[in-house]
Amino acid sequence: MLLDLLILVNMQARGLDVLPTTISRFRNGGDNETADLLETVVYPEEITHCAAGVKWFKYLCLRSKTPALSRDNLSSEENGDKETEISTEGNEEVIQKFHATVRTHFRGPLKPPFNEEARKAAGFGPQWYEPLAVKEVQNNPST
């Protein structure tokens, strides 16, 4: 259930995708005060918010399988070591779980364009979302 709720990270990341355009629209409309607020307060907070969701999703996925690994990974992220990754195998497992859970709760593909820079800053690289931007083909053989 908690993993399902953390899938909202996917939806929160959409805010990262649209905020630059929203900021630009406010600037072009002459509302620099709102644009500045969105750029300096809301945008960085949205990155932090998504990063927290990714961190906890990874933690919960790994906790049941390898408790020591998930604790070590969480500790390294809390110490600011964002480059520390869980094992490639573990990371791939987490991402596959993410894809499966998103596909269970959301219909259709994610819609680009994606703010790759902000998503990466949140620890949410393209391997997390690009496969979800393609419509999944169901293999239903005729009998």
mmCIF file with all atom_site columns, C-alpha atoms in Angstrom:
data_model
loop_
_atom_site.group_PDB
_atom_site.id
_atom_site.type_symbol
_atom_site.label_atom_id
_atom_site.label_alt_id
_atom_site.label_comp_id
_atom_site.label_asym_id
_atom_site.label_entity_id
_atom_site.label_seq_id
_atom_site.pdbx_PDB_ins_code
_atom_site.Cartn_x
_atom_site.Cartn_y
_atom_site.Cartn_z
_atom_site.occupancy
_atom_site.B_iso_or_equiv
_atom_site.pdbx_formal_charge
_atom_site.auth_seq_id
_atom_site.auth_comp_id
_atom_site.auth_asym_id
_atom_site.auth_atom_id
_atom_site.pdbx_PDB_model_num
ATOM 1   C CA . MET A 1 1   ? 0.000  0.000   0.000   1.00 0.00 ? 1   MET A CA 1
ATOM 2   C CA . LEU A 1 2   ? 2.739  2.484   0.921   1.00 0.00 ? 2   LEU A CA 1
ATOM 3   C CA . LEU A 1 3   ? 4.621  1.641   -2.280  1.00 0.00 ? 3   LEU A CA 1
ATOM 4   C CA . ASP A 1 4   ? 1.442  2.398   -4.188  1.00 0.00 ? 4   ASP A CA 1
ATOM 5   C CA . LEU A 1 5   ? 1.227  5.808   -2.523  1.00 0.00 ? 5   LEU A CA 1
ATOM 6   C CA . LEU A 1 6   ? 4.847  6.543   -3.345  1.00 0.00 ? 6   LEU A CA 1
ATOM 7   C CA . ILE A 1 7   ? 4.000  6.082   -6.999  1.00 0.00 ? 7   ILE A CA 1
ATOM 8   C CA . LEU A 1 8   ? 2.655  9.580   -6.683  1.00 0.00 ? 8   LEU A CA 1
ATOM 9   C CA . VAL A 1 9   ? 6.328  10.528  -7.145  1.00 0.00 ? 9   VAL A CA 1
ATOM 10  C CA . ASN A 1 10  ? 5.602  9.891   -10.787 1.00 0.00 ? 10  ASN A CA 1
ATOM 11  C CA . MET A 1 11  ? 2.772  12.384  -10.726 1.00 0.00 ? 11  MET A CA 1
ATOM 12  C CA . GLN A 1 12  ? 4.782  14.913  -8.687  1.00 0.00 ? 12  GLN A CA 1
ATOM 13  C CA . ALA A 1 13  ? 7.540  14.722  -11.276 1.00 0.00 ? 13  ALA A CA 1
ATOM 14  C CA . ARG A 1 14  ? 5.053  16.100  -13.778 1.00 0.00 ? 14  ARG A CA 1
ATOM 15  C CA . GLY A 1 15  ? 5.279  19.339  -11.809 1.00 0.00 ? 15  GLY A CA 1
ATOM 16  C CA . LEU A 1 16  ? 9.000  19.368  -12.583 1.00 0.00 ? 16  LEU A CA 1
ATOM 17  C CA . ASP A 1 17  ? 8.156  19.030  -16.268 1.00 0.00 ? 17  ASP A CA 1
ATOM 18  C CA . VAL A 1 18  ? 5.680  21.910  -16.440 1.00 0.00 ? 18  VAL A CA 1
ATOM 19  C CA . LEU A 1 19  ? 7.175  24.435  -14.001 1.00 0.00 ? 19  LEU A CA 1
ATOM 20  C CA . PRO A 1 20  ? 9.738  25.936  -16.424 1.00 0.00 ? 20  PRO A CA 1
ATOM 21  C CA . THR A 1 21  ? 6.970  26.710  -18.924 1.00 0.00 ? 21  THR A CA 1
ATOM 22  C CA . THR A 1 22  ? 4.748  28.091  -16.169 1.00 0.00 ? 22  THR A CA 1
ATOM 23  C CA . ILE A 1 23  ? 7.567  30.332  -14.938 1.00 0.00 ? 23  ILE A CA 1
ATOM 24  C CA . SER A 1 24  ? 8.177  31.540  -18.479 1.00 0.00 ? 24  SER A CA 1
ATOM 25  C CA . ARG A 1 25  ? 4.498  32.350  -18.963 1.00 0.00 ? 25  ARG A CA 1
ATOM 26  C CA . PHE A 1 26  ? 4.415  34.459  -15.802 1.00 0.00 ? 26  PHE A CA 1
ATOM 27  C CA . ARG A 1 27  ? 7.568  36.311  -16.893 1.00 0.00 ? 27  ARG A CA 1
ATOM 28  C CA . ASN A 1 28  ? 6.191  36.904  -20.378 1.00 0.00 ? 28  ASN A CA 1
ATOM 29  C CA . GLY A 1 29  ? 2.973  38.189  -18.803 1.00 0.00 ? 29  GLY A CA 1
ATOM 30  C CA . GLY A 1 30  ? 4.971  40.691  -16.738 1.00 0.00 ? 30  GLY A CA 1
ATOM 31  C CA . ASP A 1 31  ? 4.480  38.958  -13.383 1.00 0.00 ? 31  ASP A CA 1
ATOM 32  C CA . ASN A 1 32  ? 8.120  38.631  -12.374 1.00 0.00 ? 32  ASN A CA 1
ATOM 33  C CA . GLU A 1 33  ? 7.249  38.425  -8.679  1.00 0.00 ? 33  GLU A CA 1
ATOM 34  C CA . THR A 1 34  ? 5.281  35.198  -9.158  1.00 0.00 ? 34  THR A CA 1
ATOM 35  C CA . ALA A 1 35  ? 7.859  33.855  -11.609 1.00 0.00 ? 35  ALA A CA 1
ATOM 36  C CA . ASP A 1 36  ? 10.644 34.503  -9.085  1.00 0.00 ? 36  ASP A CA 1
ATOM 37  C CA . LEU A 1 37  ? 8.668  32.785  -6.330  1.00 0.00 ? 37  LEU A CA 1
ATOM 38  C CA . LEU A 1 38  ? 8.027  29.741  -8.504  1.00 0.00 ? 38  LEU A CA 1
ATOM 39  C CA . GLU A 1 39  ? 11.668 29.618  -9.594  1.00 0.00 ? 39  GLU A CA 1
ATOM 40  C CA . THR A 1 40  ? 13.338 30.124  -6.222  1.00 0.00 ? 40  THR A CA 1
ATOM 41  C CA . VAL A 1 41  ? 10.891 28.459  -3.825  1.00 0.00 ? 41  VAL A CA 1
ATOM 42  C CA . VAL A 1 42  ? 8.469  26.090  -5.544  1.00 0.00 ? 42  VAL A CA 1
ATOM 43  C CA . TYR A 1 43  ? 10.802 24.583  -8.157  1.00 0.00 ? 43  TYR A CA 1
ATOM 44  C CA . PRO A 1 44  ? 13.620 23.583  -5.739  1.00 0.00 ? 44  PRO A CA 1
ATOM 45  C CA . GLU A 1 45  ? 11.038 22.268  -3.264  1.00 0.00 ? 45  GLU A CA 1
ATOM 46  C CA . GLU A 1 46  ? 9.475  20.143  -5.997  1.00 0.00 ? 46  GLU A CA 1
ATOM 47  C CA . ILE A 1 47  ? 12.880 18.590  -6.759  1.00 0.00 ? 47  ILE A CA 1
ATOM 48  C CA . THR A 1 48  ? 13.404 17.858  -3.051  1.00 0.00 ? 48  THR A CA 1
ATOM 49  C CA . HIS A 1 49  ? 9.911  16.412  -2.772  1.00 0.00 ? 49  HIS A CA 1
ATOM 50  C CA . CYS A 1 50  ? 10.448 14.063  -5.723  1.00 0.00 ? 50  CYS A CA 1
ATOM 51  C CA . ALA A 1 51  ? 13.878 13.058  -4.394  1.00 0.00 ? 51  ALA A CA 1
ATOM 52  C CA . ALA A 1 52  ? 12.303 12.086  -1.070  1.00 0.00 ? 52  ALA A CA 1
ATOM 53  C CA . GLY A 1 53  ? 9.714  9.947   -2.848  1.00 0.00 ? 53  GLY A CA 1
ATOM 54  C CA . VAL A 1 54  ? 12.380 8.171   -4.902  1.00 0.00 ? 54  VAL A CA 1
ATOM 55  C CA . LYS A 1 55  ? 14.522 7.595   -1.811  1.00 0.00 ? 55  LYS A CA 1
ATOM 56  C CA . TRP A 1 56  ? 11.672 6.049   0.186   1.00 0.00 ? 56  TRP A CA 1
ATOM 57  C CA . PHE A 1 57  ? 10.403 4.006   -2.742  1.00 0.00 ? 57  PHE A CA 1
ATOM 58  C CA . LYS A 1 58  ? 13.894 2.477   -3.119  1.00 0.00 ? 58  LYS A CA 1
ATOM 59  C CA . TYR A 1 59  ? 14.139 1.900   0.603   1.00 0.00 ? 59  TYR A CA 1
ATOM 60  C CA . LEU A 1 60  ? 10.801 0.116   0.869   1.00 0.00 ? 60  LEU A CA 1
ATOM 61  C CA . CYS A 1 61  ? 11.461 -2.033  -2.187  1.00 0.00 ? 61  CYS A CA 1
ATOM 62  C CA . LEU A 1 62  ? 14.809 -3.188  -0.863  1.00 0.00 ? 62  LEU A CA 1
ATOM 63  C CA . ARG A 1 63  ? 13.926 -3.440  2.814   1.00 0.00 ? 63  ARG A CA 1
ATOM 64  C CA . SER A 1 64  ? 12.113 -6.739  2.594   1.00 0.00 ? 64  SER A CA 1
ATOM 65  C CA . LYS A 1 65  ? 14.703 -8.306  0.307   1.00 0.00 ? 65  LYS A CA 1
ATOM 66  C CA . THR A 1 66  ? 17.977 -7.110  1.834   1.00 0.00 ? 66  THR A CA 1
ATOM 67  C CA . PRO A 1 67  ? 17.479 -5.162  5.087   1.00 0.00 ? 67  PRO A CA 1
ATOM 68  C CA . ALA A 1 68  ? 21.161 -4.269  5.555   1.00 0.00 ? 68  ALA A CA 1
ATOM 69  C CA . LEU A 1 69  ? 21.519 -3.014  1.969   1.00 0.00 ? 69  LEU A CA 1
ATOM 70  C CA . SER A 1 70  ? 18.484 -0.790  2.201   1.00 0.00 ? 70  SER A CA 1
ATOM 71  C CA . ARG A 1 71  ? 19.649 0.704   5.522   1.00 0.00 ? 71  ARG A CA 1
ATOM 72  C CA . ASP A 1 72  ? 23.128 1.361   4.118   1.00 0.00 ? 72  ASP A CA 1
ATOM 73  C CA . ASN A 1 73  ? 21.686 2.968   1.002   1.00 0.00 ? 73  ASN A CA 1
ATOM 74  C CA . LEU A 1 74  ? 19.361 5.197   3.014   1.00 0.00 ? 74  LEU A CA 1
ATOM 75  C CA . SER A 1 75  ? 22.227 6.282   5.285   1.00 0.00 ? 75  SER A CA 1
ATOM 76  C CA . SER A 1 76  ? 24.474 7.216   2.356   1.00 0.00 ? 76  SER A CA 1
ATOM 77  C CA . GLU A 1 77  ? 21.694 9.287   0.784   1.00 0.00 ? 77  GLU A CA 1
ATOM 78  C CA . GLU A 1 78  ? 20.995 11.054  4.084   1.00 0.00 ? 78  GLU A CA 1
ATOM 79  C CA . ASN A 1 79  ? 24.682 11.972  4.280   1.00 0.00 ? 79  ASN A CA 1
ATOM 80  C CA . GLY A 1 80  ? 24.408 13.736  0.929   1.00 0.00 ? 80  GLY A CA 1
ATOM 81  C CA . ASP A 1 81  ? 26.157 11.056  -1.110  1.00 0.00 ? 81  ASP A CA 1
ATOM 82  C CA . LYS A 1 82  ? 23.734 11.207  -4.031  1.00 0.00 ? 82  LYS A CA 1
ATOM 83  C CA . GLU A 1 83  ? 26.173 9.424   -6.321  1.00 0.00 ? 83  GLU A CA 1
ATOM 84  C CA . THR A 1 84  ? 26.093 6.287   -4.167  1.00 0.00 ? 84  THR A CA 1
ATOM 85  C CA . GLU A 1 85  ? 23.849 3.854   -5.970  1.00 0.00 ? 85  GLU A CA 1
ATOM 86  C CA . ILE A 1 86  ? 22.502 0.556   -4.860  1.00 0.00 ? 86  ILE A CA 1
ATOM 87  C CA . SER A 1 87  ? 23.795 -2.402  -6.829  1.00 0.00 ? 87  SER A CA 1
ATOM 88  C CA . THR A 1 88  ? 22.878 -2.378  -10.504 1.00 0.00 ? 88  THR A CA 1
ATOM 89  C CA . GLU A 1 89  ? 20.806 -5.498  -9.971  1.00 0.00 ? 89  GLU A CA 1
ATOM 90  C CA . GLY A 1 90  ? 18.975 -3.979  -7.003  1.00 0.00 ? 90  GLY A CA 1
ATOM 91  C CA . ASN A 1 91  ? 18.427 -0.677  -8.783  1.00 0.00 ? 91  ASN A CA 1
ATOM 92  C CA . GLU A 1 92  ? 17.000 -2.469  -11.811 1.00 0.00 ? 92  GLU A CA 1
ATOM 93  C CA . GLU A 1 93  ? 14.658 -4.446  -9.550  1.00 0.00 ? 93  GLU A CA 1
ATOM 94  C CA . VAL A 1 94  ? 13.426 -1.247  -7.904  1.00 0.00 ? 94  VAL A CA 1
ATOM 95  C CA . ILE A 1 95  ? 12.838 0.423   -11.261 1.00 0.00 ? 95  ILE A CA 1
ATOM 96  C CA . GLN A 1 96  ? 10.958 -2.623  -12.565 1.00 0.00 ? 96  GLN A CA 1
ATOM 97  C CA . LYS A 1 97  ? 8.774  -2.561  -9.439  1.00 0.00 ? 97  LYS A CA 1
ATOM 98  C CA . PHE A 1 98  ? 8.140  1.129   -10.059 1.00 0.00 ? 98  PHE A CA 1
ATOM 99  C CA . HIS A 1 99  ? 7.102  0.440   -13.664 1.00 0.00 ? 99  HIS A CA 1
ATOM 100 C CA . ALA A 1 100 ? 4.802  -2.400  -12.638 1.00 0.00 ? 100 ALA A CA 1
ATOM 101 C CA . THR A 1 101 ? 3.161  -0.337  -9.906  1.00 0.00 ? 101 THR A CA 1
ATOM 102 C CA . VAL A 1 102 ? 2.663  2.701   -12.171 1.00 0.00 ? 102 VAL A CA 1
ATOM 103 C CA . ARG A 1 103 ? 1.118  0.508   -14.847 1.00 0.00 ? 103 ARG A CA 1
ATOM 104 C CA . THR A 1 104 ? -1.218 -0.994  -12.251 1.00 0.00 ? 104 THR A CA 1
ATOM 105 C CA . HIS A 1 105 ? -2.551 2.383   -11.105 1.00 0.00 ? 105 HIS A CA 1
ATOM 106 C CA . PHE A 1 106 ? -2.356 4.630   -14.188 1.00 0.00 ? 106 PHE A CA 1
ATOM 107 C CA . ARG A 1 107 ? -3.739 4.152   -17.658 1.00 0.00 ? 107 ARG A CA 1
ATOM 108 C CA . GLY A 1 108 ? -1.792 4.998   -20.768 1.00 0.00 ? 108 GLY A CA 1
ATOM 109 C CA . PRO A 1 109 ? 1.739  6.232   -21.284 1.00 0.00 ? 109 PRO A CA 1
ATOM 110 C CA . LEU A 1 110 ? 3.389  9.199   -19.580 1.00 0.00 ? 110 LEU A CA 1
ATOM 111 C CA . LYS A 1 111 ? 3.316  12.293  -21.724 1.00 0.00 ? 111 LYS A CA 1
ATOM 112 C CA . PRO A 1 112 ? 6.550  14.039  -22.658 1.00 0.00 ? 112 PRO A CA 1
ATOM 113 C CA . PRO A 1 113 ? 8.267  16.423  -22.696 1.00 0.00 ? 113 PRO A CA 1
ATOM 114 C CA . PHE A 1 114 ? 10.204 15.595  -19.545 1.00 0.00 ? 114 PHE A CA 1
ATOM 115 C CA . ASN A 1 115 ? 12.410 17.969  -17.594 1.00 0.00 ? 115 ASN A CA 1
ATOM 116 C CA . GLU A 1 116 ? 15.408 15.651  -17.684 1.00 0.00 ? 116 GLU A CA 1
ATOM 117 C CA . GLU A 1 117 ? 17.676 17.939  -15.662 1.00 0.00 ? 117 GLU A CA 1
ATOM 118 C CA . ALA A 1 118 ? 15.243 18.383  -12.760 1.00 0.00 ? 118 ALA A CA 1
ATOM 119 C CA . ARG A 1 119 ? 14.223 14.717  -12.751 1.00 0.00 ? 119 ARG A CA 1
ATOM 120 C CA . LYS A 1 120 ? 17.895 13.699  -12.662 1.00 0.00 ? 120 LYS A CA 1
ATOM 121 C CA . ALA A 1 121 ? 18.513 16.113  -9.775  1.00 0.00 ? 121 ALA A CA 1
ATOM 122 C CA . ALA A 1 122 ? 15.706 14.307  -7.941  1.00 0.00 ? 122 ALA A CA 1
ATOM 123 C CA . GLY A 1 123 ? 17.336 10.912  -8.551  1.00 0.00 ? 123 GLY A CA 1
ATOM 124 C CA . PHE A 1 124 ? 14.685 10.079  -11.088 1.00 0.00 ? 124 PHE A CA 1
ATOM 125 C CA . GLY A 1 125 ? 16.717 9.392   -14.247 1.00 0.00 ? 125 GLY A CA 1
ATOM 126 C CA . PRO A 1 126 ? 15.321 8.441   -17.646 1.00 0.00 ? 126 PRO A CA 1
ATOM 127 C CA . GLN A 1 127 ? 15.349 4.713   -16.854 1.00 0.00 ? 127 GLN A CA 1
ATOM 128 C CA . TRP A 1 128 ? 12.506 5.445   -14.412 1.00 0.00 ? 128 TRP A CA 1
ATOM 129 C CA . TYR A 1 129 ? 10.154 7.248   -16.780 1.00 0.00 ? 129 TYR A CA 1
ATOM 130 C CA . GLU A 1 130 ? 11.102 6.735   -20.447 1.00 0.00 ? 130 GLU A CA 1
ATOM 131 C CA . PRO A 1 131 ? 9.793  3.141   -20.596 1.00 0.00 ? 131 PRO A CA 1
ATOM 132 C CA . LEU A 1 132 ? 6.503  4.434   -19.202 1.00 0.00 ? 132 LEU A CA 1
ATOM 133 C CA . ALA A 1 133 ? 6.213  6.987   -22.019 1.00 0.00 ? 133 ALA A CA 1
ATOM 134 C CA . VAL A 1 134 ? 5.655  4.191   -24.500 1.00 0.00 ? 134 VAL A CA 1
ATOM 135 C CA . LYS A 1 135 ? 2.328  2.459   -24.731 1.00 0.00 ? 135 LYS A CA 1
ATOM 136 C CA . GLU A 1 136 ? 2.733  -1.069  -23.397 1.00 0.00 ? 136 GLU A CA 1
ATOM 137 C CA . VAL A 1 137 ? 1.775  -3.628  -26.034 1.00 0.00 ? 137 VAL A CA 1
ATOM 138 C CA . GLN A 1 138 ? -0.292 -6.510  -24.765 1.00 0.00 ? 138 GLN A CA 1
ATOM 139 C CA . ASN A 1 139 ? 0.652  -9.823  -26.313 1.00 0.00 ? 139 ASN A CA 1
ATOM 140 C CA . ASN A 1 140 ? -2.721 -11.570 -26.660 1.00 0.00 ? 140 ASN A CA 1
ATOM 141 C CA . PRO A 1 141 ? -2.362 -14.464 -29.077 1.00 0.00 ? 141 PRO A CA 1
ATOM 142 C CA . SER A 1 142 ? -5.550 -15.416 -30.876 1.00 0.00 ? 142 SER A CA 1
ATOM 143 C CA . THR A 1 143 ? -6.834 -18.905 -30.233 1.00 0.00 ? 143 THR A CA 1
#
